[in-house]
Short mmCIF file of C-alpha atoms (C1' of nucleotides) in Angstrom, two decimals:
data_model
loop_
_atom_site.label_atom_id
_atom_site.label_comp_id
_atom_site.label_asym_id
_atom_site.label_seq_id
_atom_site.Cartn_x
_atom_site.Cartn_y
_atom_site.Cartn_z
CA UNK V 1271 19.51 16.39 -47.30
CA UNK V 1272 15.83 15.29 -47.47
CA UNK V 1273 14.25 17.80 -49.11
CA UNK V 1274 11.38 17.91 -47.32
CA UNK V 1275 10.74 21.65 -47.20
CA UNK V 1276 8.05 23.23 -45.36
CA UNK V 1277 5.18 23.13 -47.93
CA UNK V 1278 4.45 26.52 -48.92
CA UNK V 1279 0.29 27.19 -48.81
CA UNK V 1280 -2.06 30.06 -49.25
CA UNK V 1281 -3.25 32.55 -46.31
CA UNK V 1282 -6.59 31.41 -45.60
CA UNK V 1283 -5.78 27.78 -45.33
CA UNK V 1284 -3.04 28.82 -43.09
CA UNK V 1285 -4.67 31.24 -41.00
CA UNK V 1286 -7.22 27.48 -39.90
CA UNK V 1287 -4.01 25.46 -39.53
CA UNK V 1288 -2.56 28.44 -36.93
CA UNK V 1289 -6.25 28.80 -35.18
CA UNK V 1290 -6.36 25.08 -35.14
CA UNK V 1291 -2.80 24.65 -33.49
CA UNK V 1292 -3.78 27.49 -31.07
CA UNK V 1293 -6.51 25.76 -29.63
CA UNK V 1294 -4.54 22.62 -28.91
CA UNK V 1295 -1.82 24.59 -26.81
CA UNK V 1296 -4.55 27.00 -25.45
CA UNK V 1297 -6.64 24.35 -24.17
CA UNK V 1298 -3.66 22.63 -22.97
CA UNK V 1299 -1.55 24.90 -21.01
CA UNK V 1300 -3.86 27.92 -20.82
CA UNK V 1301 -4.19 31.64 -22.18
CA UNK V 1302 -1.07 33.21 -20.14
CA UNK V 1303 1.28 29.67 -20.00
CA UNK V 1304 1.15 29.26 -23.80
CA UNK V 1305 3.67 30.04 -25.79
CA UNK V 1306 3.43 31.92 -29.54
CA UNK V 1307 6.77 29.79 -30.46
CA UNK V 1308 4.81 26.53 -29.24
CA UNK V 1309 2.05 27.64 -31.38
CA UNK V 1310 3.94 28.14 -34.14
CA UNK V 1311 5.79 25.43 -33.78
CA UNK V 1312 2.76 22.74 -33.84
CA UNK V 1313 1.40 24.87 -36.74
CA UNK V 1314 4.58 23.65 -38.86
CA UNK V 1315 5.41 27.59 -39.09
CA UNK V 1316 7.74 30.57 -37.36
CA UNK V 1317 6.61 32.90 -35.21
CA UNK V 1318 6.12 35.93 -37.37
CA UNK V 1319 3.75 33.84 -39.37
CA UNK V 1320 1.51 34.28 -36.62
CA UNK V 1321 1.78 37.78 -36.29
CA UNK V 1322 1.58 38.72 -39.77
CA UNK V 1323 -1.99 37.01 -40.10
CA UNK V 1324 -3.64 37.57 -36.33
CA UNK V 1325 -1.67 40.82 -35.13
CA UNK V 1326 -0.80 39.89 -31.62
CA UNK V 1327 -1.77 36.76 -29.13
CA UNK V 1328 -4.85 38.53 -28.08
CA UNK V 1329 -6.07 38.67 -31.71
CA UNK V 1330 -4.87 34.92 -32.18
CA UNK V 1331 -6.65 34.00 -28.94
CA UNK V 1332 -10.26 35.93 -30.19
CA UNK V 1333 -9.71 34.06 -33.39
CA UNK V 1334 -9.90 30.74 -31.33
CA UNK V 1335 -13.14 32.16 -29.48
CA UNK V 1336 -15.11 33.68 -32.51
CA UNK V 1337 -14.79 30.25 -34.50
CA UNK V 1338 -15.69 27.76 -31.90
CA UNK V 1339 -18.22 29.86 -30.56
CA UNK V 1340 -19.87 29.92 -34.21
CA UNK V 1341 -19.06 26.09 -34.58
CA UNK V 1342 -21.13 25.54 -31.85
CA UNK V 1343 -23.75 27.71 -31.73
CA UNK V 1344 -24.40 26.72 -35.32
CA UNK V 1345 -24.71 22.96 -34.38
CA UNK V 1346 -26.98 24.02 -31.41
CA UNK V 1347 -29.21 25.73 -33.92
CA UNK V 1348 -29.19 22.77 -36.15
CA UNK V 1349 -30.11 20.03 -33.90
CA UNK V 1350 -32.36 22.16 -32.03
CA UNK V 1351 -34.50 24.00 -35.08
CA UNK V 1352 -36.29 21.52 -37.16
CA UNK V 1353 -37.17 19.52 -33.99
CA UNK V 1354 -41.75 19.94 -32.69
CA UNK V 1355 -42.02 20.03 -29.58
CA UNK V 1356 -40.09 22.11 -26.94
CA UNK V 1357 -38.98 19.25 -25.42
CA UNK V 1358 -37.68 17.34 -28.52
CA UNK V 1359 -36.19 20.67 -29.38
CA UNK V 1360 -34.10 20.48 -26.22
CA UNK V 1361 -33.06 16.85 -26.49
CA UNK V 1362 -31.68 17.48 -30.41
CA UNK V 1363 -29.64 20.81 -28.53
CA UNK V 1364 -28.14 18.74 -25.66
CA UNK V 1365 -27.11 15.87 -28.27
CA UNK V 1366 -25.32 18.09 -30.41
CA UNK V 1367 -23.32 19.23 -27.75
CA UNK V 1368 -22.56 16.66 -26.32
CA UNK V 1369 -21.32 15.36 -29.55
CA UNK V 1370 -19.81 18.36 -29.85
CA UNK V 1371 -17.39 18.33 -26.61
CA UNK V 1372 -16.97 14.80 -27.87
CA UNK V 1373 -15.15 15.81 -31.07
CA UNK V 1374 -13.88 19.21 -29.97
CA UNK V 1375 -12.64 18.59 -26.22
CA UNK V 1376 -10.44 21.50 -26.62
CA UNK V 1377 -12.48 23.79 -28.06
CA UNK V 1378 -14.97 23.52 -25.11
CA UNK V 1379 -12.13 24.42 -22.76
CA UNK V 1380 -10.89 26.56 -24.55
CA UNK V 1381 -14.48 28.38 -24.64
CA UNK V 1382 -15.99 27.46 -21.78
CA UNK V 1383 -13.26 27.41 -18.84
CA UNK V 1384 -11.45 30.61 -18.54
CA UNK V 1385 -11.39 32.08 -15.48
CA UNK V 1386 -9.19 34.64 -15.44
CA UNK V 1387 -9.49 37.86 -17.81
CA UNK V 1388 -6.37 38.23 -19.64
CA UNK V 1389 -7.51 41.35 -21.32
CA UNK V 1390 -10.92 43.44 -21.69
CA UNK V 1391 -11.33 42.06 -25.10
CA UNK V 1392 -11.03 38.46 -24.39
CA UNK V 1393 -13.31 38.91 -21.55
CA UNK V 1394 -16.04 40.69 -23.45
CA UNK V 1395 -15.51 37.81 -26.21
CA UNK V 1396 -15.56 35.28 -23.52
CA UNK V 1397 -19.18 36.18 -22.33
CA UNK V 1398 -20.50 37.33 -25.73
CA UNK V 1399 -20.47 33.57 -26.42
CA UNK V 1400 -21.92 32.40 -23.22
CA UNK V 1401 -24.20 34.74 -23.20
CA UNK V 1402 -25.38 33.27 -26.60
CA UNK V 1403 -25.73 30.00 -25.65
CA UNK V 1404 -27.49 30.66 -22.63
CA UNK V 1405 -29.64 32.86 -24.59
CA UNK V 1406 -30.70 30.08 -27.09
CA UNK V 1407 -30.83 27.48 -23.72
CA UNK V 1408 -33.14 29.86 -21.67
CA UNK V 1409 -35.47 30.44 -25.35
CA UNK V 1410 -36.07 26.50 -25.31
CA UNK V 1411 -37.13 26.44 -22.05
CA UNK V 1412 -39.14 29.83 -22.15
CA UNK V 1413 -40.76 28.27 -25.24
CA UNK V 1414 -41.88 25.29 -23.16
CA UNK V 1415 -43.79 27.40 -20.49
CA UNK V 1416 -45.60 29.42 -23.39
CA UNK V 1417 -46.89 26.50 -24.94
CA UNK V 1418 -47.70 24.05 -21.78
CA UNK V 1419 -48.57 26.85 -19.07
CA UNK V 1420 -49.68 29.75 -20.83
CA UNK V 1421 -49.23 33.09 -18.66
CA UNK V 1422 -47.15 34.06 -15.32
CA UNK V 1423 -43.95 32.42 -16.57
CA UNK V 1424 -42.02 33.54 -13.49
CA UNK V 1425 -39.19 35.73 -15.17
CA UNK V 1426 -35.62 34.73 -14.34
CA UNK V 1427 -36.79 30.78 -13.44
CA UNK V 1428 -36.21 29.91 -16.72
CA UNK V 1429 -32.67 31.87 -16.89
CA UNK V 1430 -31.91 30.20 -13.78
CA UNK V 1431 -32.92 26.17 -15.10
CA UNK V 1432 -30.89 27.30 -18.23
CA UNK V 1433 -27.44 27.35 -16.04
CA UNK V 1434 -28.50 24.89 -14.31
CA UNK V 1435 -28.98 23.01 -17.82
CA UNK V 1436 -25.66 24.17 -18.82
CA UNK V 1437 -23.28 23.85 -15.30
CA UNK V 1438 -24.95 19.93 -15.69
CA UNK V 1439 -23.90 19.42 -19.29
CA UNK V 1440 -20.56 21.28 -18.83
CA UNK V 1441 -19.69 19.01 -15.78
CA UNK V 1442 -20.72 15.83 -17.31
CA UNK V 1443 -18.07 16.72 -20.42
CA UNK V 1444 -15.57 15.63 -17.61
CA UNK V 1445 -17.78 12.77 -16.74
CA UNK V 1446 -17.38 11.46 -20.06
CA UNK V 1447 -13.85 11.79 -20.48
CA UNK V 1448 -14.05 9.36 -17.03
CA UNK V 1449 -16.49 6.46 -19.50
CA UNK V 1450 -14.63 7.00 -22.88
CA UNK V 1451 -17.49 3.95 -24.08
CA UNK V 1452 -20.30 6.38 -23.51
CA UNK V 1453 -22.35 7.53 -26.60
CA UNK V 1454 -23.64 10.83 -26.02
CA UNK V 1455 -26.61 9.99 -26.81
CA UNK V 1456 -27.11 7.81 -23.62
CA UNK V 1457 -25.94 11.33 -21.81
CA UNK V 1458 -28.33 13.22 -23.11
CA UNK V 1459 -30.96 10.51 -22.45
CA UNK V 1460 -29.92 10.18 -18.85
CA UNK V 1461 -29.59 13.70 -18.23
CA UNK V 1462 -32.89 14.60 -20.01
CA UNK V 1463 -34.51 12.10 -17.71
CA UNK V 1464 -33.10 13.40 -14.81
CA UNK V 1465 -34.27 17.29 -15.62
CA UNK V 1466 -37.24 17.39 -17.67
CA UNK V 1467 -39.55 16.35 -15.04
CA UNK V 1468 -37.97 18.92 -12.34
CA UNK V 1469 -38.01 21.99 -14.74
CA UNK V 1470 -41.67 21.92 -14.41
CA UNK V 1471 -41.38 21.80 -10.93
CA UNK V 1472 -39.17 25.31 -11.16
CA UNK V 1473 -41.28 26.77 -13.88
CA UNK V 1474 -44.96 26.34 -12.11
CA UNK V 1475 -43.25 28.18 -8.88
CA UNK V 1476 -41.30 26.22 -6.07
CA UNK V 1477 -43.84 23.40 -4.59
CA UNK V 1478 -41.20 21.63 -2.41
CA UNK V 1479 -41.95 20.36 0.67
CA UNK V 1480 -40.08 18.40 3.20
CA UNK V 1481 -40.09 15.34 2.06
CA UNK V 1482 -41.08 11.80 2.17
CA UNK V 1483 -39.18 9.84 5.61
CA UNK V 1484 -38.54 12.52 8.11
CA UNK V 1485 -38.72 9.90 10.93
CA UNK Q 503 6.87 61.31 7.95
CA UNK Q 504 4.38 59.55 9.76
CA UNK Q 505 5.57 56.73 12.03
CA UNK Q 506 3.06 53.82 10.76
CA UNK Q 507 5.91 51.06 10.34
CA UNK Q 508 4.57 47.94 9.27
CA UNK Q 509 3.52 46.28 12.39
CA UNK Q 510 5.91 42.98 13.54
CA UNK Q 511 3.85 39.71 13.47
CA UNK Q 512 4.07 36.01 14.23
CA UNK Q 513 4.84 33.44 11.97
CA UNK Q 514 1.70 31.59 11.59
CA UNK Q 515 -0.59 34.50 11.21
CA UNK Q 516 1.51 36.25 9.00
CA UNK Q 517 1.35 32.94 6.78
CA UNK Q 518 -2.31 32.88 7.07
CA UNK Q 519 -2.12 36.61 5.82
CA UNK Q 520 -0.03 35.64 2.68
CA UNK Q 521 -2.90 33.00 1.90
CA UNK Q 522 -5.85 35.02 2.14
CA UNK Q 523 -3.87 37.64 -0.34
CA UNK Q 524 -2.63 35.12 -2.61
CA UNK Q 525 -6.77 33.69 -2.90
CA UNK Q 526 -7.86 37.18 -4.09
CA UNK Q 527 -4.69 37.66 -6.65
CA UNK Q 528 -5.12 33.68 -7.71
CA UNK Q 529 -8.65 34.18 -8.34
CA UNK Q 530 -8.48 37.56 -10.11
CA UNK Q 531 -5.55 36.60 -12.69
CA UNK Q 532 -5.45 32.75 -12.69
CA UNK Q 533 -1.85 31.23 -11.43
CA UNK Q 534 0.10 32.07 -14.50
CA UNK Q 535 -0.94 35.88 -14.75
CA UNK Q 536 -0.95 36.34 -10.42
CA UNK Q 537 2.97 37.78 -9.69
CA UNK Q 538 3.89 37.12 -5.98
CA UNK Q 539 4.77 40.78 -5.75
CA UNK Q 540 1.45 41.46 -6.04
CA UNK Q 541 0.43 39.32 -3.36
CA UNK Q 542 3.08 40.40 -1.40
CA UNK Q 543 1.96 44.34 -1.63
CA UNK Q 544 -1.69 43.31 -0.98
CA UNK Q 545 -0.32 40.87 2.24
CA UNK Q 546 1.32 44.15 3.81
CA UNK Q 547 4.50 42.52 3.09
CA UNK Q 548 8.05 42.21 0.76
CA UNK Q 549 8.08 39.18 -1.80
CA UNK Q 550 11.42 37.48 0.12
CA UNK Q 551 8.64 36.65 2.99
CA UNK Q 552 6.73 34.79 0.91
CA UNK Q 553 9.01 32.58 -0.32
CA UNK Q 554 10.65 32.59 3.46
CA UNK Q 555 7.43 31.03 5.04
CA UNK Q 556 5.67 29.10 1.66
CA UNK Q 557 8.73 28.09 -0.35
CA UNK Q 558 8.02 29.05 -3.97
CA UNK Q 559 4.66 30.49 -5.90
CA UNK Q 560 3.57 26.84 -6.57
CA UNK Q 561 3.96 25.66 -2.48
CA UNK Q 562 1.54 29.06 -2.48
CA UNK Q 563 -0.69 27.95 -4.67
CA UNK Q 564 -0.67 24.33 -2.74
CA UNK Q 565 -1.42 26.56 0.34
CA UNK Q 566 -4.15 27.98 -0.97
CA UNK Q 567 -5.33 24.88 -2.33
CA UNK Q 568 -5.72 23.01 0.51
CA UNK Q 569 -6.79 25.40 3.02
CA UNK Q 570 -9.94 26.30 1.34
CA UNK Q 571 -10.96 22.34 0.17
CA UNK Q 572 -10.19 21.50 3.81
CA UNK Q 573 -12.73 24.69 4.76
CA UNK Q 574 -15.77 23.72 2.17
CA UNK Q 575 -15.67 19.86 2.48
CA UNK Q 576 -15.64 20.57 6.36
CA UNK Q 577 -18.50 23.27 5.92
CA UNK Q 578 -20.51 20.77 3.64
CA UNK Q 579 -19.81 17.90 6.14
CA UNK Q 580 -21.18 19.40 9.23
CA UNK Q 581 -24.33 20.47 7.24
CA UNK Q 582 -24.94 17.35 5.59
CA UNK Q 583 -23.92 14.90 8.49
CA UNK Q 584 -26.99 15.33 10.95
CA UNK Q 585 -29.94 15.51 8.91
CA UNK Q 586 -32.03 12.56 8.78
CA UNK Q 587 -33.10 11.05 5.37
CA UNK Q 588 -30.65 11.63 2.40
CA UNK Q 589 -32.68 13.98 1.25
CA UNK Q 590 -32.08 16.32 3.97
CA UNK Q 591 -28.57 15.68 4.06
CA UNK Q 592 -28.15 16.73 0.32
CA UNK Q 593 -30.44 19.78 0.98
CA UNK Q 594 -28.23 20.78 3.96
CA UNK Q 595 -25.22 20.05 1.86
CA UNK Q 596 -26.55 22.07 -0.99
CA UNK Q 597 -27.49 24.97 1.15
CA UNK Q 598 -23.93 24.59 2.76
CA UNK Q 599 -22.00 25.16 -0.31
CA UNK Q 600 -23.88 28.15 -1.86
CA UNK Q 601 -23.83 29.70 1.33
CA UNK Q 602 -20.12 28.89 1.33
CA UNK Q 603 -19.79 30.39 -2.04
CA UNK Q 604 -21.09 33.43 -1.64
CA UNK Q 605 -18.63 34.09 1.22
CA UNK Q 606 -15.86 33.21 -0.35
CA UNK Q 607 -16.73 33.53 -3.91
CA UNK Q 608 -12.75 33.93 -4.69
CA UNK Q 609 -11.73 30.26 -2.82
CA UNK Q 610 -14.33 28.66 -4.89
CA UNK Q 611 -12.74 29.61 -8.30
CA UNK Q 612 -9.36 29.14 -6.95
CA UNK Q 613 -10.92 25.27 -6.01
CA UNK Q 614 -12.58 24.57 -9.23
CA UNK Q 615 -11.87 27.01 -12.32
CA UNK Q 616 -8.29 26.14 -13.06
CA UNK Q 617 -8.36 24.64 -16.20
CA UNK Q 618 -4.72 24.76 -16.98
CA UNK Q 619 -2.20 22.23 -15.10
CA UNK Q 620 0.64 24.09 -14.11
CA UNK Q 621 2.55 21.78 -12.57
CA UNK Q 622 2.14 17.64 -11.25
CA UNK Q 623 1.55 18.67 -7.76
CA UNK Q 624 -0.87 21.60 -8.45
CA UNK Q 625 -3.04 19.15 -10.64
CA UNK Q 626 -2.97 16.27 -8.46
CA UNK Q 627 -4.03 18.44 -5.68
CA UNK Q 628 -6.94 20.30 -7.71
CA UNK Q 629 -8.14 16.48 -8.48
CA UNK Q 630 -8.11 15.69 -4.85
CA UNK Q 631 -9.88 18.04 -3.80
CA UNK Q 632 -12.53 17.84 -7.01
CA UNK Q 633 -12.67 13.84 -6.31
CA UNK Q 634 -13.40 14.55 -2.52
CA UNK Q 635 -16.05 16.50 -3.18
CA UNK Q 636 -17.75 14.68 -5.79
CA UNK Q 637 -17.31 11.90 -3.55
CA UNK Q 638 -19.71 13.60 -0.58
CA UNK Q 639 -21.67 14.11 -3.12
CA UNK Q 640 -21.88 10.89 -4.46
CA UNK Q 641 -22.03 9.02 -1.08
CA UNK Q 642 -25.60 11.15 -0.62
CA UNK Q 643 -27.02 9.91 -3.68
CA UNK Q 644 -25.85 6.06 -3.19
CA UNK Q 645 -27.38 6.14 0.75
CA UNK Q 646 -30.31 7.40 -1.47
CA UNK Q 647 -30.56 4.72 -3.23
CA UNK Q 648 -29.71 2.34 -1.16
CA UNK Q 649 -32.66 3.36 1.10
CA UNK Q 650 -35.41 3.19 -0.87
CA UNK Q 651 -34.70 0.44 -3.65
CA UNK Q 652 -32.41 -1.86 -1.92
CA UNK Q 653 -30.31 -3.67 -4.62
CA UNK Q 654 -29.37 -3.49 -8.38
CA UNK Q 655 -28.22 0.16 -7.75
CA UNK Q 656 -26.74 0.97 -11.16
CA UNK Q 657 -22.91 1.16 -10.78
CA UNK Q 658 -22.23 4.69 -12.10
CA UNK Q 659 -25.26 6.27 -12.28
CA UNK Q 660 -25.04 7.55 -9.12
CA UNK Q 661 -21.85 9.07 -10.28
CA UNK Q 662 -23.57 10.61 -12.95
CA UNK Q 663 -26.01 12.19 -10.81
CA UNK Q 664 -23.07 13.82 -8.44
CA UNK Q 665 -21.69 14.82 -11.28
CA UNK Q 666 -24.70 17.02 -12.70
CA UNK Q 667 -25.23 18.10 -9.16
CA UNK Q 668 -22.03 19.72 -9.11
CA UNK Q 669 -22.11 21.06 -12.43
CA UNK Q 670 -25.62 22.90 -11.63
CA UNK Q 671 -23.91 24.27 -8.66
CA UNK Q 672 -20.92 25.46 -10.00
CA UNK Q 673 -22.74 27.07 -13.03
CA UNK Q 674 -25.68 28.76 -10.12
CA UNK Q 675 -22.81 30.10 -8.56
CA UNK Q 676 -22.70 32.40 -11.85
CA UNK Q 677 -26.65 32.77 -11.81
CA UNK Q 678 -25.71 34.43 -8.24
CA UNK Q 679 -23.73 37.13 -9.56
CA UNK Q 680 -26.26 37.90 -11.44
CA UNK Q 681 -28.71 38.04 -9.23
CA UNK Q 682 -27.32 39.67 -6.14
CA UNK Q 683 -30.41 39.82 -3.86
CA UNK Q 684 -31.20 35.84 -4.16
CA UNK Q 685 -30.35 34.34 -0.58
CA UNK Q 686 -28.59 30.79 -0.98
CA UNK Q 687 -31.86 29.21 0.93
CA UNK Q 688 -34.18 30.39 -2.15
CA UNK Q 689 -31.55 28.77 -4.80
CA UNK Q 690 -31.05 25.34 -3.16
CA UNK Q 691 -34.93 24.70 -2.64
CA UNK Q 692 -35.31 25.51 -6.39
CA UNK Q 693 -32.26 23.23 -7.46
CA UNK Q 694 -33.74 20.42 -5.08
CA UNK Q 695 -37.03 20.90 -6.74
CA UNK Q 696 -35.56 20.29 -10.04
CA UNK Q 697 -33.71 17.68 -9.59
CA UNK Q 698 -35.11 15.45 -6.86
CA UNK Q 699 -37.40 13.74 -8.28
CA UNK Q 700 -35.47 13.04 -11.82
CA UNK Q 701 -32.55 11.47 -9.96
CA UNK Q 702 -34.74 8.73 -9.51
CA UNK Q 703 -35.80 8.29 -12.75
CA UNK Q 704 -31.98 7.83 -13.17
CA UNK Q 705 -31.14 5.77 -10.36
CA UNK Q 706 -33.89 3.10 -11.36
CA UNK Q 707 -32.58 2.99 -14.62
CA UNK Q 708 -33.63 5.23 -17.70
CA UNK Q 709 -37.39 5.17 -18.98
CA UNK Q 710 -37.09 8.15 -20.72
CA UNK Q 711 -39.99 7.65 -23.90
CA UNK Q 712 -39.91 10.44 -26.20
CA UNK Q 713 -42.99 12.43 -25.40
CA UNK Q 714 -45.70 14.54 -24.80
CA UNK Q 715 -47.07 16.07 -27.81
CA UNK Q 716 -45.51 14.55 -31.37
CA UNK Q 717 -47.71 15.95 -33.31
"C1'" DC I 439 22.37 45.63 29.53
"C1'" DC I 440 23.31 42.97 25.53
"C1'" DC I 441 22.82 39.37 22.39
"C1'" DC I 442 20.43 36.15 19.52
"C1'" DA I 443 16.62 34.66 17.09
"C1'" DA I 444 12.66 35.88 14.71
"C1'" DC I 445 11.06 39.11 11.57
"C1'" DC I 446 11.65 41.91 7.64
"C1'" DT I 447 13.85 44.81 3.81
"C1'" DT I 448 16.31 46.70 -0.49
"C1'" DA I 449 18.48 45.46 -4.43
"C1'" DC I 450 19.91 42.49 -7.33
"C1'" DT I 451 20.22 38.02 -11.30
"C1'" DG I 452 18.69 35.09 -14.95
"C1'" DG I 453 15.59 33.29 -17.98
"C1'" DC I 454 11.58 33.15 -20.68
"C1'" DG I 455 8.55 34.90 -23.97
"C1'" DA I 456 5.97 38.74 -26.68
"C1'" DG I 457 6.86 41.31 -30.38
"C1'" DT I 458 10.02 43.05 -34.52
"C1'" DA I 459 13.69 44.12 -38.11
"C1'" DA I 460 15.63 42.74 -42.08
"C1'" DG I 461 15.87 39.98 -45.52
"C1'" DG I 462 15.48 35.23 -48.22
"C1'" DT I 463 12.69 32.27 -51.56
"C1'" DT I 464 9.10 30.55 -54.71
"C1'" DA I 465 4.94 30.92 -57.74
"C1'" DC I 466 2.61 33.26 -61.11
"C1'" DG I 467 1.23 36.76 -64.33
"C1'" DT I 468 2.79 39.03 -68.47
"C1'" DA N 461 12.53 35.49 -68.87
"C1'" DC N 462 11.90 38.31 -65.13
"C1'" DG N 463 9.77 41.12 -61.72
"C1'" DT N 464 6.80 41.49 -58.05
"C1'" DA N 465 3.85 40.11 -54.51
"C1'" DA N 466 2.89 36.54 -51.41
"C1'" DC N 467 4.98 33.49 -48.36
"C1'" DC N 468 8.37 32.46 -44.94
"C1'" DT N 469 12.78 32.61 -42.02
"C1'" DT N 470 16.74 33.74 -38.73
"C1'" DA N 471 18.12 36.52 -35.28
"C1'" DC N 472 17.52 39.76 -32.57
"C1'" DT N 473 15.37 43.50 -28.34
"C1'" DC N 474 13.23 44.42 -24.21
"C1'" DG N 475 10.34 44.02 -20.21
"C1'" DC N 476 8.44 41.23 -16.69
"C1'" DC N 477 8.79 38.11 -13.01
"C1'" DA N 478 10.39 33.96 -10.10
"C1'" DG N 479 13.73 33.42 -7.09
"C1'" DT N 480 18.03 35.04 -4.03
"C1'" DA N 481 21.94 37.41 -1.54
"C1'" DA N 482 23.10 40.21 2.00
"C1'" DG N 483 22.04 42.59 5.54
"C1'" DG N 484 18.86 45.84 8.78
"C1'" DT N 485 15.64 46.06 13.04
"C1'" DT N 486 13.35 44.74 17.42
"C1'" DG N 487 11.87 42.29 21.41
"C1'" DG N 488 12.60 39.32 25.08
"C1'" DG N 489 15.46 36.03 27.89
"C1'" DG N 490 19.76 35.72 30.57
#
DNA sequence: CCCCAACCTTACTGGCGAGTAAGGTTACGT
DNA sequence: ACGTAACCTTACTCGCCAGTAAGGTTGGGG
């Protein structure tokens, strides 16, 4: 009738539209519940398709990893570089992903909340890409102690306000899915507010003492 | 050969057998991936029990679900109910849960790494238990405020605060892994440190200027 | 002693989904 | 024009796993 056929369209720009339709369902449903044939299917293509360019779901699944993980580590970078001081540095980092999570909800879960370890591969993927954005995390804050403090940065204090950094900003993605109005800037200003002050606390070695009204 | 039949045992213990077997396997493979043989084998036990005493893998699941939110929110409860000024409460309440993590490190990703929704009931009982929590949580930080401003406590900031609270803690729970030797008592006093006083930048609305040294 | 109720098993079915075999169709270079 | 390589499909196989049927064992109350 109609002849709308499928349009026919070169590997590489097919290989995005697969990855891109494989985050959706991944995100959605979950490494093991998704489907290849639901995959396919939202990628406006048969199953074999998907085979022929990524191999097997594994490889389509470390597809989805290695190209969000670069998306966002690259905007990270980006805001984070060309910024003075440490601090400023930090703010540009937490914006950018905030803004990303904003535009790519999916490819944060997708990235960031996989519990279970579907094969050896996917796990070492999985916490190649943390690891890297802990990494550059725990660098902005070590970079802070060098300049402000100068020597006896305690070692693993500034790994440990990293995840605390991160758990927060993860978290607060679902806190902003709750206040769709929210810029993220206002996020990153709130939560920037609520930690910057405290991470010096951490970094000069623990000072706390029970506290103001213990009647 | 040997005569070790599998010992006869009563209902309800048996059941709570089947639970603590199905946490490990749920935590290990996610729900999809966990097959209620294998929770069978590792309850000392055939699969027709399983779905004799909890209906079907998702009424496991549901078990599982509630028995361990019902075990932390008490455990947090009875830490954080006595103390004195907020502050102490959500110390206590801190300390509580990483304690209670590092028991049960399995029940805690059961609770709160399921991204997926496999089924209505599952996900409206993973957001019960998420919203319960969050809601201790955010009860501290409102009697907080409430104590020492008075009025004009900003309507969801104190959300926001719970909300990074959690987040940290969830994301420390990986830092613990890490860092096997760390008692919980060492990780909530740095956590409180870092935090404390920043929630009250937050709560009394933000004043964050950018900072320090622009050079 | 003997029976029934609670406890437990082996041995199936049925469906879903990963992966594949075999072949059809269009663009493009010559 | 026409072949060939790139693109794409229908129609399977095969294993895994949720869920079930049918029946075996044991202890404790009459």
């Amino acid at each position: 009738m109609s002849d709308i056929r499928r349009q026919r369209v070169p590997r590489p720009v097919r290989e995005q539209q697969i990855i891109d339709a494989a985050i959706r369902i991944f995100a959605r449903r979950g490494y093991h519940a998704a489907s290849v044939d639901e995959i396919a299917e939202l990628a406006g293509i048969s199953k074999p398709m998907v085979y022929l360019y990524l191999d097997s779901k594994e490889g389509l699944f470390l597809a989805c990893l290695r190209r969000e993980a670069e998306r966002l580590l690259t905007a990270f970078r980006a805001a984070a570089g060309p910024a003075h001081s440490p601090e400023l540095r930090l703010r540009a980092g937490l914006l950018a992903f905030f803004t990303f999570v904003t535009e790519h909800r999916d490819s944060w879960v997708v990235l960031h909340r996989q519990s279970s370890e579907p094969s050896p591969a996917i796990t070492a993927e999985l916490a190649r890409s943390r690891r890297e954005l802990l990494a550059e995390v725990t660098g902005l804050v070590r970079a802070d102690i060098a300049e402000s403090d100068g020597p006896a940065c305690p070692e693993d204090d500034a790994e440990f306000v990293a995840y605390t950094l991160v758990g927060a900003a993860d978290s607060l993605t679902d806190w902003m899915a709750l206040h769709p109005g929210e810029p993220p800037e206002r996020i990153t200003l709130r939560l920037m507010n609520m930690v910057w002050v405290g991470m010096r606390n951490v970094l000069d070695g623990e000072v706390w003492t029970t506290p103001s009204g213990t009647p």
